[in-house]
Amino acid sequence: MPDADSARATAREAIALLTGAAGFTEHRSPPRPLPPDGPLGWAGYDAARERASARTGEEESVVYGTGVVGDRACVLLSFEFGFLGGSLGRNTGDRLAAAYELALTRRLPLLALVATGGSRMQEGMVALAQLQRVAAASTRLRAAGLPQIAVVRDPTTGGGWATVGAGADVVLALPGAQVGFAGSRVRPPDADPYAYSAEGQFAAGQVDAVVPADALAATVTQWLRALGPHEDLPAAPVPRALPTAGAGTGSAAGVGTTAGAGTGSAAGTGSAAGGGAVAPLPGTGREAVARARDPRRPRAEAYLADYFAVRLPLHGDRSGATDPGLLCGLGLRADGQPVAYVAQCGTPTRPAGYRAAARTIRLADRLGVPVLTLVDTPGAANDAEAERTGAGAAIADTFAAIAAARVPVTTLVIGEGGSGGALALAAPENTHVTVDSYFSVIAPEPAAAILKRPPSETGATADQLRLRPQDLVDLGFALSIVG
């Protein structure tokens, strides 16, 4: 294993960066003596361990214990790359398993500060098998509803990345860190180095955020507040209505005909955030569609900004892709209540977006955090690439995640509700709609095409589909109209 770079933070320096004056209490698992030169009798192994210990002051490649980050107690484990490249041997496995057990016993979140080259060659299969121990310990912690955060430092490769790192609920990376399953000496000679960097892994949806060292303590503190553990959190409140610029003018591009003045009921009128007027309910289906497609109406970003004091994005589907048209994460409201969010941004949602949504919903459910979904899509992406990357399976998995959720899920339809691609994110029996939204079995244009109607009848088809907000309430699909 390579020696430590003098510029790299030690295991204890990495811990101090996060705990600061709050301090850290080290724990030590009972030592188990190894046979001379380890389980394989690898010539020179004992001497290499002695040199590593003299150089770093550590007895093994992992330090663990309890500490406080910000105002949150947690169990920390930190890799010492200077000790045989932070590699995992049998005694390392003992310490890692003990750290996870400590978190389980004390019901604390686990924070892993990872810098490792992988399994220790000098211990052969005994070392490699430690990955199974780590995976089992992580699974027990996950089943107990306790969160795991990994901060991947430089480098994080091999089995350490594939267990402690990538196996965490939230993965943060330091800028410029080498991150990947394949270490630098075992990659193809023509491999793109960007793919093995923190930034490359972020682009591929494998890392949630790249965080500078000076912002790490504050970021981790917010994540610990959001992830808990929590007990009996209430449902996510329905977001308040936001105004559309020029609401009620009826000048949006229409469907079939120009949008007319909505009549509607009092449920669709009133004051919105910031004092703007909320438009009345649409009088026709074609007007409802036109208003949902109006580029001036508020989108997901505006609703999330109004709803949360702090947002912590979860990035990517963990399968190598991202969808910029779907926002996921956890947030803290002004009163400190954590809520997980999944928000469509008005574009066709791609398979990666649905996989990220399902990941977010299942994480929230396991941690007892309520979920808010914002629905706004003309439908699921229907191009050939979407089919090749598993659109049907991804949508099915999102339906399943909502259906299986034990935590309350609250849905607000803020724009277009296009068929199953929108319905996959809607909470049964707890869906609400804004006055500038619609929801339909299918958008009016494809509906007319399926019915073999000419384009001139698209507007009439929209009217016939009963897709207006008030129709959705009358049909029992929506609980209320927000406005």
Coordinates of C-alpha atoms in Angstrom, one line a residue:
M1 CA 0.0 0.0 0.0
P2 CA 1.3 3.5 -0.7
D3 CA 2.6 5.7 2.0
A4 CA 0.6 8.7 3.2
D5 CA 1.1 12.0 1.4
S6 CA 2.3 14.6 3.9
A7 CA -0.4 17.0 2.7
R8 CA -3.2 14.7 3.7
A9 CA -5.1 15.2 7.0
T10 CA -4.5 12.4 9.5
A11 CA -7.4 10.5 10.9
R12 CA -7.5 12.6 14.1
E13 CA -7.1 15.9 12.1
A14 CA -10.1 14.9 10.0
I15 CA -12.1 14.2 13.2
A16 CA -11.0 17.6 14.8
L17 CA -12.1 19.4 11.6
L18 CA -15.6 18.3 12.4
T19 CA -15.8 18.2 16.2
G20 CA -13.7 21.2 17.0
A21 CA -13.7 22.3 20.6
A22 CA -16.6 19.8 21.3
G23 CA -14.0 17.1 21.4
F24 CA -13.9 13.4 20.7
T25 CA -13.9 10.4 23.0
E26 CA -11.9 7.5 21.5
H27 CA -13.1 3.9 21.9
R28 CA -10.9 0.8 21.4
S29 CA -12.0 -2.7 20.6
P30 CA -10.2 -5.4 22.5
P31 CA -7.0 -6.2 20.5
R32 CA -6.6 -9.6 18.9
P33 CA -3.0 -10.7 18.4
L34 CA -2.1 -11.7 14.8
P35 CA 0.2 -14.6 14.0
P36 CA 3.8 -13.7 13.1
D37 CA 3.7 -11.7 9.9
G38 CA -0.1 -12.0 9.8
P39 CA -2.5 -14.8 8.7
L40 CA -0.5 -15.5 5.5
G41 CA 2.9 -15.3 7.1
W42 CA 3.8 -12.5 4.7
A43 CA 7.5 -11.8 5.1
G44 CA 8.1 -8.3 6.5
Y45 CA 4.5 -7.6 7.4
D46 CA 5.2 -7.2 11.1
A47 CA 8.0 -4.8 10.3
A48 CA 5.8 -2.8 8.0
R49 CA 3.1 -2.5 10.7
E50 CA 5.7 -1.3 13.2
R51 CA 7.0 1.3 10.8
A52 CA 3.4 2.5 10.1
S53 CA 2.7 2.7 13.8
A54 CA 5.9 4.7 14.5
R55 CA 5.2 7.1 11.6
T56 CA 1.5 7.8 12.5
G57 CA 1.3 7.0 16.2
E58 CA -1.7 4.7 15.5
E59 CA -2.0 1.0 16.1
E60 CA -4.4 0.4 13.2
S61 CA -5.7 2.2 10.1
V62 CA -9.0 3.2 11.8
V63 CA -9.8 5.4 14.8
Y64 CA -13.3 5.5 16.2
G65 CA -15.4 6.9 19.1
T66 CA -18.1 9.3 20.0
G67 CA -18.1 13.1 19.4
V68 CA -20.3 16.1 18.8
V69 CA -20.5 17.8 15.4
G70 CA -22.2 21.2 15.8
D71 CA -24.9 20.3 18.3
R72 CA -25.3 16.7 17.3
A73 CA -23.8 13.6 19.0
C74 CA -22.7 10.9 16.7
V75 CA -20.2 8.0 16.3
L76 CA -17.2 8.9 14.2
L77 CA -14.8 6.6 12.5
S78 CA -11.8 7.9 10.6
F79 CA -9.3 6.2 8.4
E80 CA -5.6 6.9 8.8
F81 CA -4.2 6.7 5.3
G82 CA -0.6 6.9 6.7
F83 CA -1.1 3.4 8.2
L84 CA -0.5 1.1 5.3
G85 CA -2.6 3.2 3.0
G86 CA -5.7 3.1 5.2
S87 CA -6.1 -0.5 4.2
L88 CA -8.6 -2.9 5.8
G89 CA -7.2 -5.9 7.7
R90 CA -8.7 -8.2 10.3
N91 CA -8.1 -5.8 13.2
T92 CA -9.4 -2.9 11.0
G93 CA -12.6 -5.0 10.6
D94 CA -12.8 -5.4 14.4
R95 CA -12.7 -1.6 14.8
L96 CA -15.2 -0.9 12.0
A97 CA -17.6 -3.5 13.4
A98 CA -17.3 -2.1 16.9
A99 CA -18.0 1.5 15.6
Y100 CA -21.2 0.4 13.9
E101 CA -22.2 -1.6 17.1
L102 CA -21.5 1.5 19.2
A103 CA -23.8 3.5 17.0
L104 CA -26.5 0.8 17.2
T105 CA -26.3 0.5 21.0
R106 CA -26.4 4.2 21.7
R107 CA -28.8 4.9 18.8
L108 CA -26.5 7.5 17.3
P109 CA -25.9 8.4 13.6
L110 CA -22.6 7.1 12.2
L111 CA -20.2 9.5 10.5
A112 CA -17.4 7.9 8.5
L113 CA -14.4 9.9 7.3
V114 CA -12.9 7.6 4.7
A115 CA -9.4 7.6 3.2
T116 CA -8.4 4.1 2.1
G117 CA -6.7 2.1 -0.7
G118 CA -8.9 -0.9 0.0
S119 CA -8.2 -4.4 1.4
R120 CA -4.8 -5.2 2.8
M121 CA -2.9 -7.6 0.5
Q122 CA -0.7 -8.9 3.2
E123 CA -3.7 -10.5 4.9
G124 CA -5.2 -11.9 1.7
M125 CA -8.7 -13.3 2.0
V126 CA -8.9 -12.6 5.7
A127 CA -8.6 -9.0 4.8
L128 CA -11.1 -9.1 2.0
A129 CA -13.7 -10.9 4.1
Q130 CA -13.8 -7.8 6.4
L131 CA -16.0 -6.2 3.7
Q132 CA -18.7 -8.7 4.5
R133 CA -18.5 -7.8 8.2
V134 CA -18.8 -4.1 7.3
A135 CA -21.8 -4.7 5.0
A136 CA -23.5 -6.7 7.7
A137 CA -22.9 -4.1 10.4
S138 CA -24.2 -1.4 8.1
T139 CA -27.3 -3.4 7.3
R140 CA -28.1 -3.8 11.0
L141 CA -27.7 0.0 11.5
R142 CA -30.0 0.6 8.6
A143 CA -32.6 -1.7 9.9
A144 CA -32.6 0.1 13.2
G145 CA -33.5 3.4 11.4
L146 CA -30.1 5.1 12.1
P147 CA -28.5 7.2 9.5
Q148 CA -25.0 6.8 8.0
I149 CA -23.0 9.7 6.4
A150 CA -19.7 9.2 4.6
V151 CA -17.2 11.9 3.9
V152 CA -14.9 10.6 1.3
R153 CA -11.3 12.0 1.4
D154 CA -8.3 11.5 -0.8
P155 CA -8.1 8.7 -1.8
T156 CA -11.2 6.5 -1.3
T157 CA -10.9 3.4 -3.4
G158 CA -11.4 -0.3 -3.4
G159 CA -13.5 -2.1 -0.9
G160 CA -13.6 0.8 1.5
W161 CA -15.4 2.9 -1.1
A162 CA -17.7 0.0 -2.0
T163 CA -18.8 -0.5 1.7
V164 CA -18.2 2.3 4.2
G165 CA -18.3 5.0 1.5
A166 CA -20.8 4.3 -1.2
G167 CA -22.9 2.2 1.2
A168 CA -23.8 5.3 3.3
D169 CA -27.1 7.0 3.1
V170 CA -25.5 10.4 2.2
V171 CA -22.1 10.6 0.5
L172 CA -20.1 13.9 0.7
A173 CA -16.7 14.3 -0.9
L174 CA -13.8 16.7 -0.5
P175 CA -12.8 18.6 -3.7
G176 CA -10.2 16.8 -5.8
A177 CA -10.4 13.6 -3.9
Q178 CA -9.7 10.4 -5.8
V179 CA -12.8 8.3 -5.5
G180 CA -13.6 5.0 -7.2
F181 CA -13.6 1.3 -6.9
A182 CA -10.5 0.9 -9.0
G183 CA -7.3 2.4 -7.5
S184 CA -4.8 4.3 -9.5
R185 CA -2.5 1.3 -10.0
V186 CA -5.2 -1.1 -11.3
R187 CA -7.1 1.0 -13.8
P188 CA -6.8 0.7 -17.6
P189 CA -3.9 2.8 -18.8
D190 CA -6.2 5.0 -20.9
A191 CA -8.9 5.5 -18.2
D192 CA -10.3 9.0 -17.9
P193 CA -9.0 10.3 -14.5
Y194 CA -12.1 12.5 -14.1
A195 CA -14.3 9.4 -13.7
Y196 CA -12.3 8.5 -10.6
S197 CA -12.6 12.0 -9.0
A198 CA -15.0 13.4 -6.5
E199 CA -16.3 15.7 -9.2
G200 CA -16.7 12.9 -11.7
Q201 CA -18.5 10.8 -9.2
F202 CA -20.8 13.7 -8.5
A203 CA -21.5 14.1 -12.2
A204 CA -22.4 10.4 -12.4
G205 CA -24.8 10.6 -9.5
Q206 CA -22.7 8.6 -7.0
V207 CA -21.9 11.5 -4.7
D208 CA -24.5 13.9 -3.2
A209 CA -22.2 16.9 -2.8
V210 CA -18.6 18.0 -3.1
V211 CA -18.0 20.1 0.0
P212 CA -14.9 22.3 0.7
A213 CA -13.1 21.4 3.9
D214 CA -14.0 24.8 5.5
A215 CA -17.7 24.2 4.9
L216 CA -17.7 20.5 6.0
A217 CA -18.6 20.9 9.7
A218 CA -21.6 23.2 9.0
T219 CA -22.8 20.9 6.2
V220 CA -22.5 17.7 8.2
T221 CA -24.3 19.4 11.2
Q222 CA -27.2 20.3 8.9
W223 CA -27.3 16.7 7.6
L224 CA -27.3 15.3 11.1
R225 CA -30.2 17.6 12.1
A226 CA -32.2 16.5 9.1
L227 CA -31.5 12.7 9.2
G228 CA -32.1 12.3 13.0
P229 CA -32.9 9.8 14.4
H230 CA -36.4 11.2 14.9
E231 CA -39.5 10.1 16.7
D232 CA -43.1 10.6 15.6
L233 CA -42.7 13.6 13.2
P234 CA -45.9 15.1 11.9
A235 CA -46.9 15.1 8.2
A236 CA -45.3 17.7 5.9
P237 CA -47.6 20.7 5.8
V238 CA -49.1 21.5 2.4
P239 CA -47.1 24.4 0.9
R240 CA -48.8 27.7 0.6
A241 CA -49.9 29.1 -2.8
L242 CA -47.5 31.3 -4.7
P243 CA -48.7 33.9 -7.2
T244 CA -48.2 33.8 -10.9
A245 CA -46.9 37.0 -12.5
G246 CA -49.9 38.6 -14.2
A247 CA -52.3 36.1 -12.7
G248 CA -55.8 36.2 -14.2
T249 CA -54.9 37.9 -17.4
G250 CA -55.7 34.9 -19.5
S251 CA -52.8 35.6 -21.8
A252 CA -51.0 32.3 -21.6
A253 CA -50.6 30.2 -24.7
G254 CA -53.6 28.0 -24.8
V255 CA -54.7 24.5 -25.9
G256 CA -57.1 24.6 -28.8
T257 CA -58.3 28.1 -28.0
T258 CA -57.1 31.2 -26.2
A259 CA -57.6 30.8 -22.4
G260 CA -60.6 32.6 -21.2
A261 CA -61.4 34.2 -17.8
G262 CA -61.9 31.5 -15.2
T263 CA -65.0 31.6 -13.1
G264 CA -64.5 29.0 -10.4
S265 CA -65.4 29.1 -6.8
A266 CA -64.0 30.9 -3.8
A267 CA -61.6 28.0 -3.2
G268 CA -59.5 29.3 -6.0
T269 CA -59.1 32.9 -5.0
G270 CA -57.3 34.7 -2.2
S271 CA -53.9 36.0 -1.3
A272 CA -50.7 34.2 -1.9
A273 CA -47.2 34.5 -0.5
G274 CA -45.7 37.9 -0.8
G275 CA -49.2 39.5 -1.1
G276 CA -49.8 38.6 -4.8
A277 CA -53.3 37.6 -5.9
V278 CA -54.0 34.0 -6.8
A279 CA -55.9 33.6 -10.0
P280 CA -59.5 32.3 -10.0
L281 CA -60.2 28.7 -10.9
P282 CA -60.1 28.0 -14.7
G283 CA -63.4 27.9 -16.4
T284 CA -62.5 25.2 -19.0
G285 CA -60.1 22.3 -19.3
R286 CA -58.2 24.0 -22.1
E287 CA -57.7 27.1 -19.8
A288 CA -56.4 24.8 -17.0
V289 CA -53.8 23.3 -19.3
A290 CA -52.8 26.8 -20.6
R291 CA -52.3 28.1 -17.1
A292 CA -50.3 25.0 -16.1
R293 CA -48.0 25.6 -19.1
D294 CA -47.7 29.3 -18.5
P295 CA -43.9 30.1 -18.1
R296 CA -44.7 32.8 -15.6
R297 CA -46.3 30.5 -13.0
P298 CA -44.1 29.5 -10.0
R299 CA -42.1 26.3 -10.4
A300 CA -40.6 23.8 -8.0
E301 CA -37.6 25.9 -7.2
A302 CA -39.8 28.7 -6.0
Y303 CA -41.9 26.5 -3.9
L304 CA -39.0 24.8 -2.2
A305 CA -37.3 28.1 -1.5
D306 CA -40.5 29.3 0.2
Y307 CA -41.0 26.1 2.1
F308 CA -37.6 25.4 3.5
A309 CA -35.0 27.4 5.6
V310 CA -32.3 24.9 4.6
R311 CA -32.1 22.4 1.7
L312 CA -29.8 19.4 1.5
P313 CA -29.9 17.9 -1.9
L314 CA -29.6 14.1 -2.6
H315 CA -28.0 13.8 -6.0
G316 CA -28.3 11.1 -8.5
D317 CA -29.8 7.6 -8.8
R318 CA -26.7 5.7 -7.6
S319 CA -26.8 3.9 -11.0
G320 CA -24.6 6.3 -12.9
A321 CA -27.2 9.0 -14.0
T322 CA -28.9 12.2 -12.9
D323 CA -32.0 14.0 -13.9
P324 CA -31.8 17.8 -13.6
G325 CA -35.5 18.0 -14.0
L326 CA -36.2 16.4 -10.6
L327 CA -35.0 17.7 -7.3
C328 CA -34.6 15.4 -4.3
G329 CA -33.2 15.8 -0.8
L330 CA -34.0 16.7 2.8
G331 CA -34.8 20.1 4.1
L332 CA -35.3 21.9 7.4
R333 CA -38.3 24.2 7.8
A334 CA -38.0 27.4 9.8
D335 CA -39.2 25.6 13.0
G336 CA -36.5 23.0 12.5
Q337 CA -38.9 20.2 11.3
P338 CA -37.1 17.9 8.7
V339 CA -39.0 17.0 5.6
A340 CA -37.8 15.0 2.6
Y341 CA -38.7 16.4 -0.8
V342 CA -39.1 15.1 -4.3
A343 CA -40.0 17.8 -6.9
Q344 CA -40.6 17.7 -10.6
C345 CA -39.5 20.8 -12.5
G346 CA -41.9 20.8 -15.4
T347 CA -39.9 18.6 -17.8
P348 CA -40.4 15.0 -18.8
T349 CA -39.0 13.0 -15.9
R350 CA -36.3 10.6 -16.8
P351 CA -35.6 7.1 -15.4
A352 CA -32.7 8.5 -13.3
G353 CA -35.2 10.9 -11.8
Y354 CA -37.6 8.2 -10.7
R355 CA -34.8 6.1 -9.3
A356 CA -33.5 9.1 -7.3
A357 CA -37.1 9.8 -6.1
A358 CA -37.5 6.2 -4.9
R359 CA -34.2 6.4 -3.2
T360 CA -35.2 9.5 -1.3
I361 CA -38.6 8.2 -0.3
R362 CA -37.2 5.0 1.0
L363 CA -34.5 6.8 3.0
A364 CA -37.1 9.1 4.5
D365 CA -39.3 6.2 5.4
R366 CA -36.5 4.3 7.1
L367 CA -35.6 7.3 9.1
G368 CA -39.1 8.4 10.0
V369 CA -39.0 11.7 8.1
P370 CA -42.2 12.9 6.3
V371 CA -42.2 13.4 2.6
L372 CA -43.4 16.2 0.4
T373 CA -43.7 15.7 -3.4
L374 CA -44.3 18.4 -5.9
V375 CA -45.8 17.2 -9.1
D376 CA -45.2 19.0 -12.3
T377 CA -44.4 17.1 -15.5
P378 CA -46.1 16.7 -18.9
G379 CA -45.3 13.0 -18.4
A380 CA -42.4 10.6 -18.2
A381 CA -39.7 10.8 -20.8
N382 CA -40.6 8.7 -23.8
D383 CA -37.6 8.8 -26.0
A384 CA -35.6 5.7 -27.0
E385 CA -32.9 6.4 -24.4
A386 CA -35.5 6.5 -21.7
E387 CA -36.7 3.1 -22.7
R388 CA -33.2 1.7 -22.9
T389 CA -32.4 2.9 -19.4
G390 CA -35.5 1.4 -17.8
A391 CA -38.3 3.9 -17.8
G392 CA -41.0 1.3 -16.9
A393 CA -39.1 -0.3 -14.1
A394 CA -38.1 3.1 -12.6
I395 CA -41.7 4.3 -12.6
A396 CA -42.9 1.1 -11.1
D397 CA -40.3 1.3 -8.4
T398 CA -41.4 4.9 -7.5
F399 CA -45.0 3.7 -7.3
A400 CA -43.9 1.0 -5.0
A401 CA -41.9 3.3 -2.8
I402 CA -44.9 5.6 -2.3
A403 CA -47.2 2.7 -1.7
A404 CA -44.9 1.1 0.9
A405 CA -44.1 4.3 2.8
R406 CA -45.0 4.2 6.5
V407 CA -44.3 7.9 6.9
P408 CA -46.9 10.4 5.8
V409 CA -46.5 11.6 2.2
T410 CA -48.0 15.0 1.2
T411 CA -48.4 15.9 -2.5
L412 CA -49.0 19.3 -4.1
V413 CA -49.6 19.4 -7.9
I414 CA -48.1 22.8 -8.9
G415 CA -48.4 22.5 -12.7
E416 CA -48.8 19.7 -15.2
G417 CA -50.0 16.3 -14.0
G418 CA -49.3 14.2 -17.1
S419 CA -50.5 10.7 -16.7
G420 CA -48.6 7.9 -14.9
G421 CA -45.3 9.8 -15.0
A422 CA -46.9 12.3 -12.6
L423 CA -49.1 9.9 -10.7
A424 CA -46.1 7.9 -9.6
L425 CA -45.2 10.8 -7.2
A426 CA -48.7 11.5 -6.0
A427 CA -49.7 10.4 -2.5
P428 CA -53.0 8.4 -2.5
E429 CA -55.6 10.3 -0.4
N430 CA -53.3 13.2 0.4
T431 CA -52.9 15.0 -2.9
H432 CA -53.6 18.7 -3.2
V433 CA -53.7 21.0 -6.2
T434 CA -53.0 24.6 -7.0
V435 CA -55.3 26.8 -9.1
D436 CA -52.8 26.7 -12.0
S437 CA -52.5 23.0 -12.3
Y438 CA -54.2 20.1 -14.0
F439 CA -54.1 16.3 -13.8
S440 CA -55.1 14.0 -16.6
V441 CA -55.0 10.4 -17.6
I442 CA -53.0 11.7 -20.5
A443 CA -52.2 15.1 -21.9
P444 CA -54.8 16.5 -24.3
E445 CA -52.6 16.3 -27.4
P446 CA -51.9 12.6 -27.2
A447 CA -55.4 12.0 -26.0
A448 CA -56.7 13.5 -29.2
A449 CA -54.2 11.6 -31.3
I450 CA -55.3 8.3 -29.7
L451 CA -58.9 9.1 -30.3
K452 CA -58.1 9.9 -33.9
R453 CA -59.3 13.5 -33.6
P454 CA -57.8 16.4 -35.6
P455 CA -55.5 18.8 -33.7
S456 CA -58.3 21.4 -33.9
E457 CA -60.2 19.3 -31.3
T458 CA -57.4 19.2 -28.8
G459 CA -59.1 22.0 -26.7
A460 CA -62.4 20.2 -26.7
T461 CA -60.7 17.0 -25.6
A462 CA -59.1 18.9 -22.7
D463 CA -62.5 20.1 -21.6
Q464 CA -63.9 16.5 -21.9
L465 CA -61.1 15.0 -19.7
R466 CA -62.3 16.9 -16.6
L467 CA -58.7 17.8 -15.6
R468 CA -59.3 21.1 -13.9
P469 CA -58.4 21.6 -10.2
Q470 CA -62.1 21.7 -9.2
D471 CA -62.8 18.6 -11.3
L472 CA -60.0 16.7 -9.4
V473 CA -61.6 17.6 -6.1
D474 CA -65.1 16.6 -7.4
L475 CA -63.7 13.3 -8.7
G476 CA -62.1 12.5 -5.3
F477 CA -58.5 12.6 -6.5
A478 CA -57.5 15.8 -4.8
L479 CA -58.3 16.8 -1.2
S480 CA -58.2 20.5 -1.6
I481 CA -57.3 23.4 -3.9
V482 CA -54.5 25.5 -2.4
G483 CA -55.1 29.2 -3.0

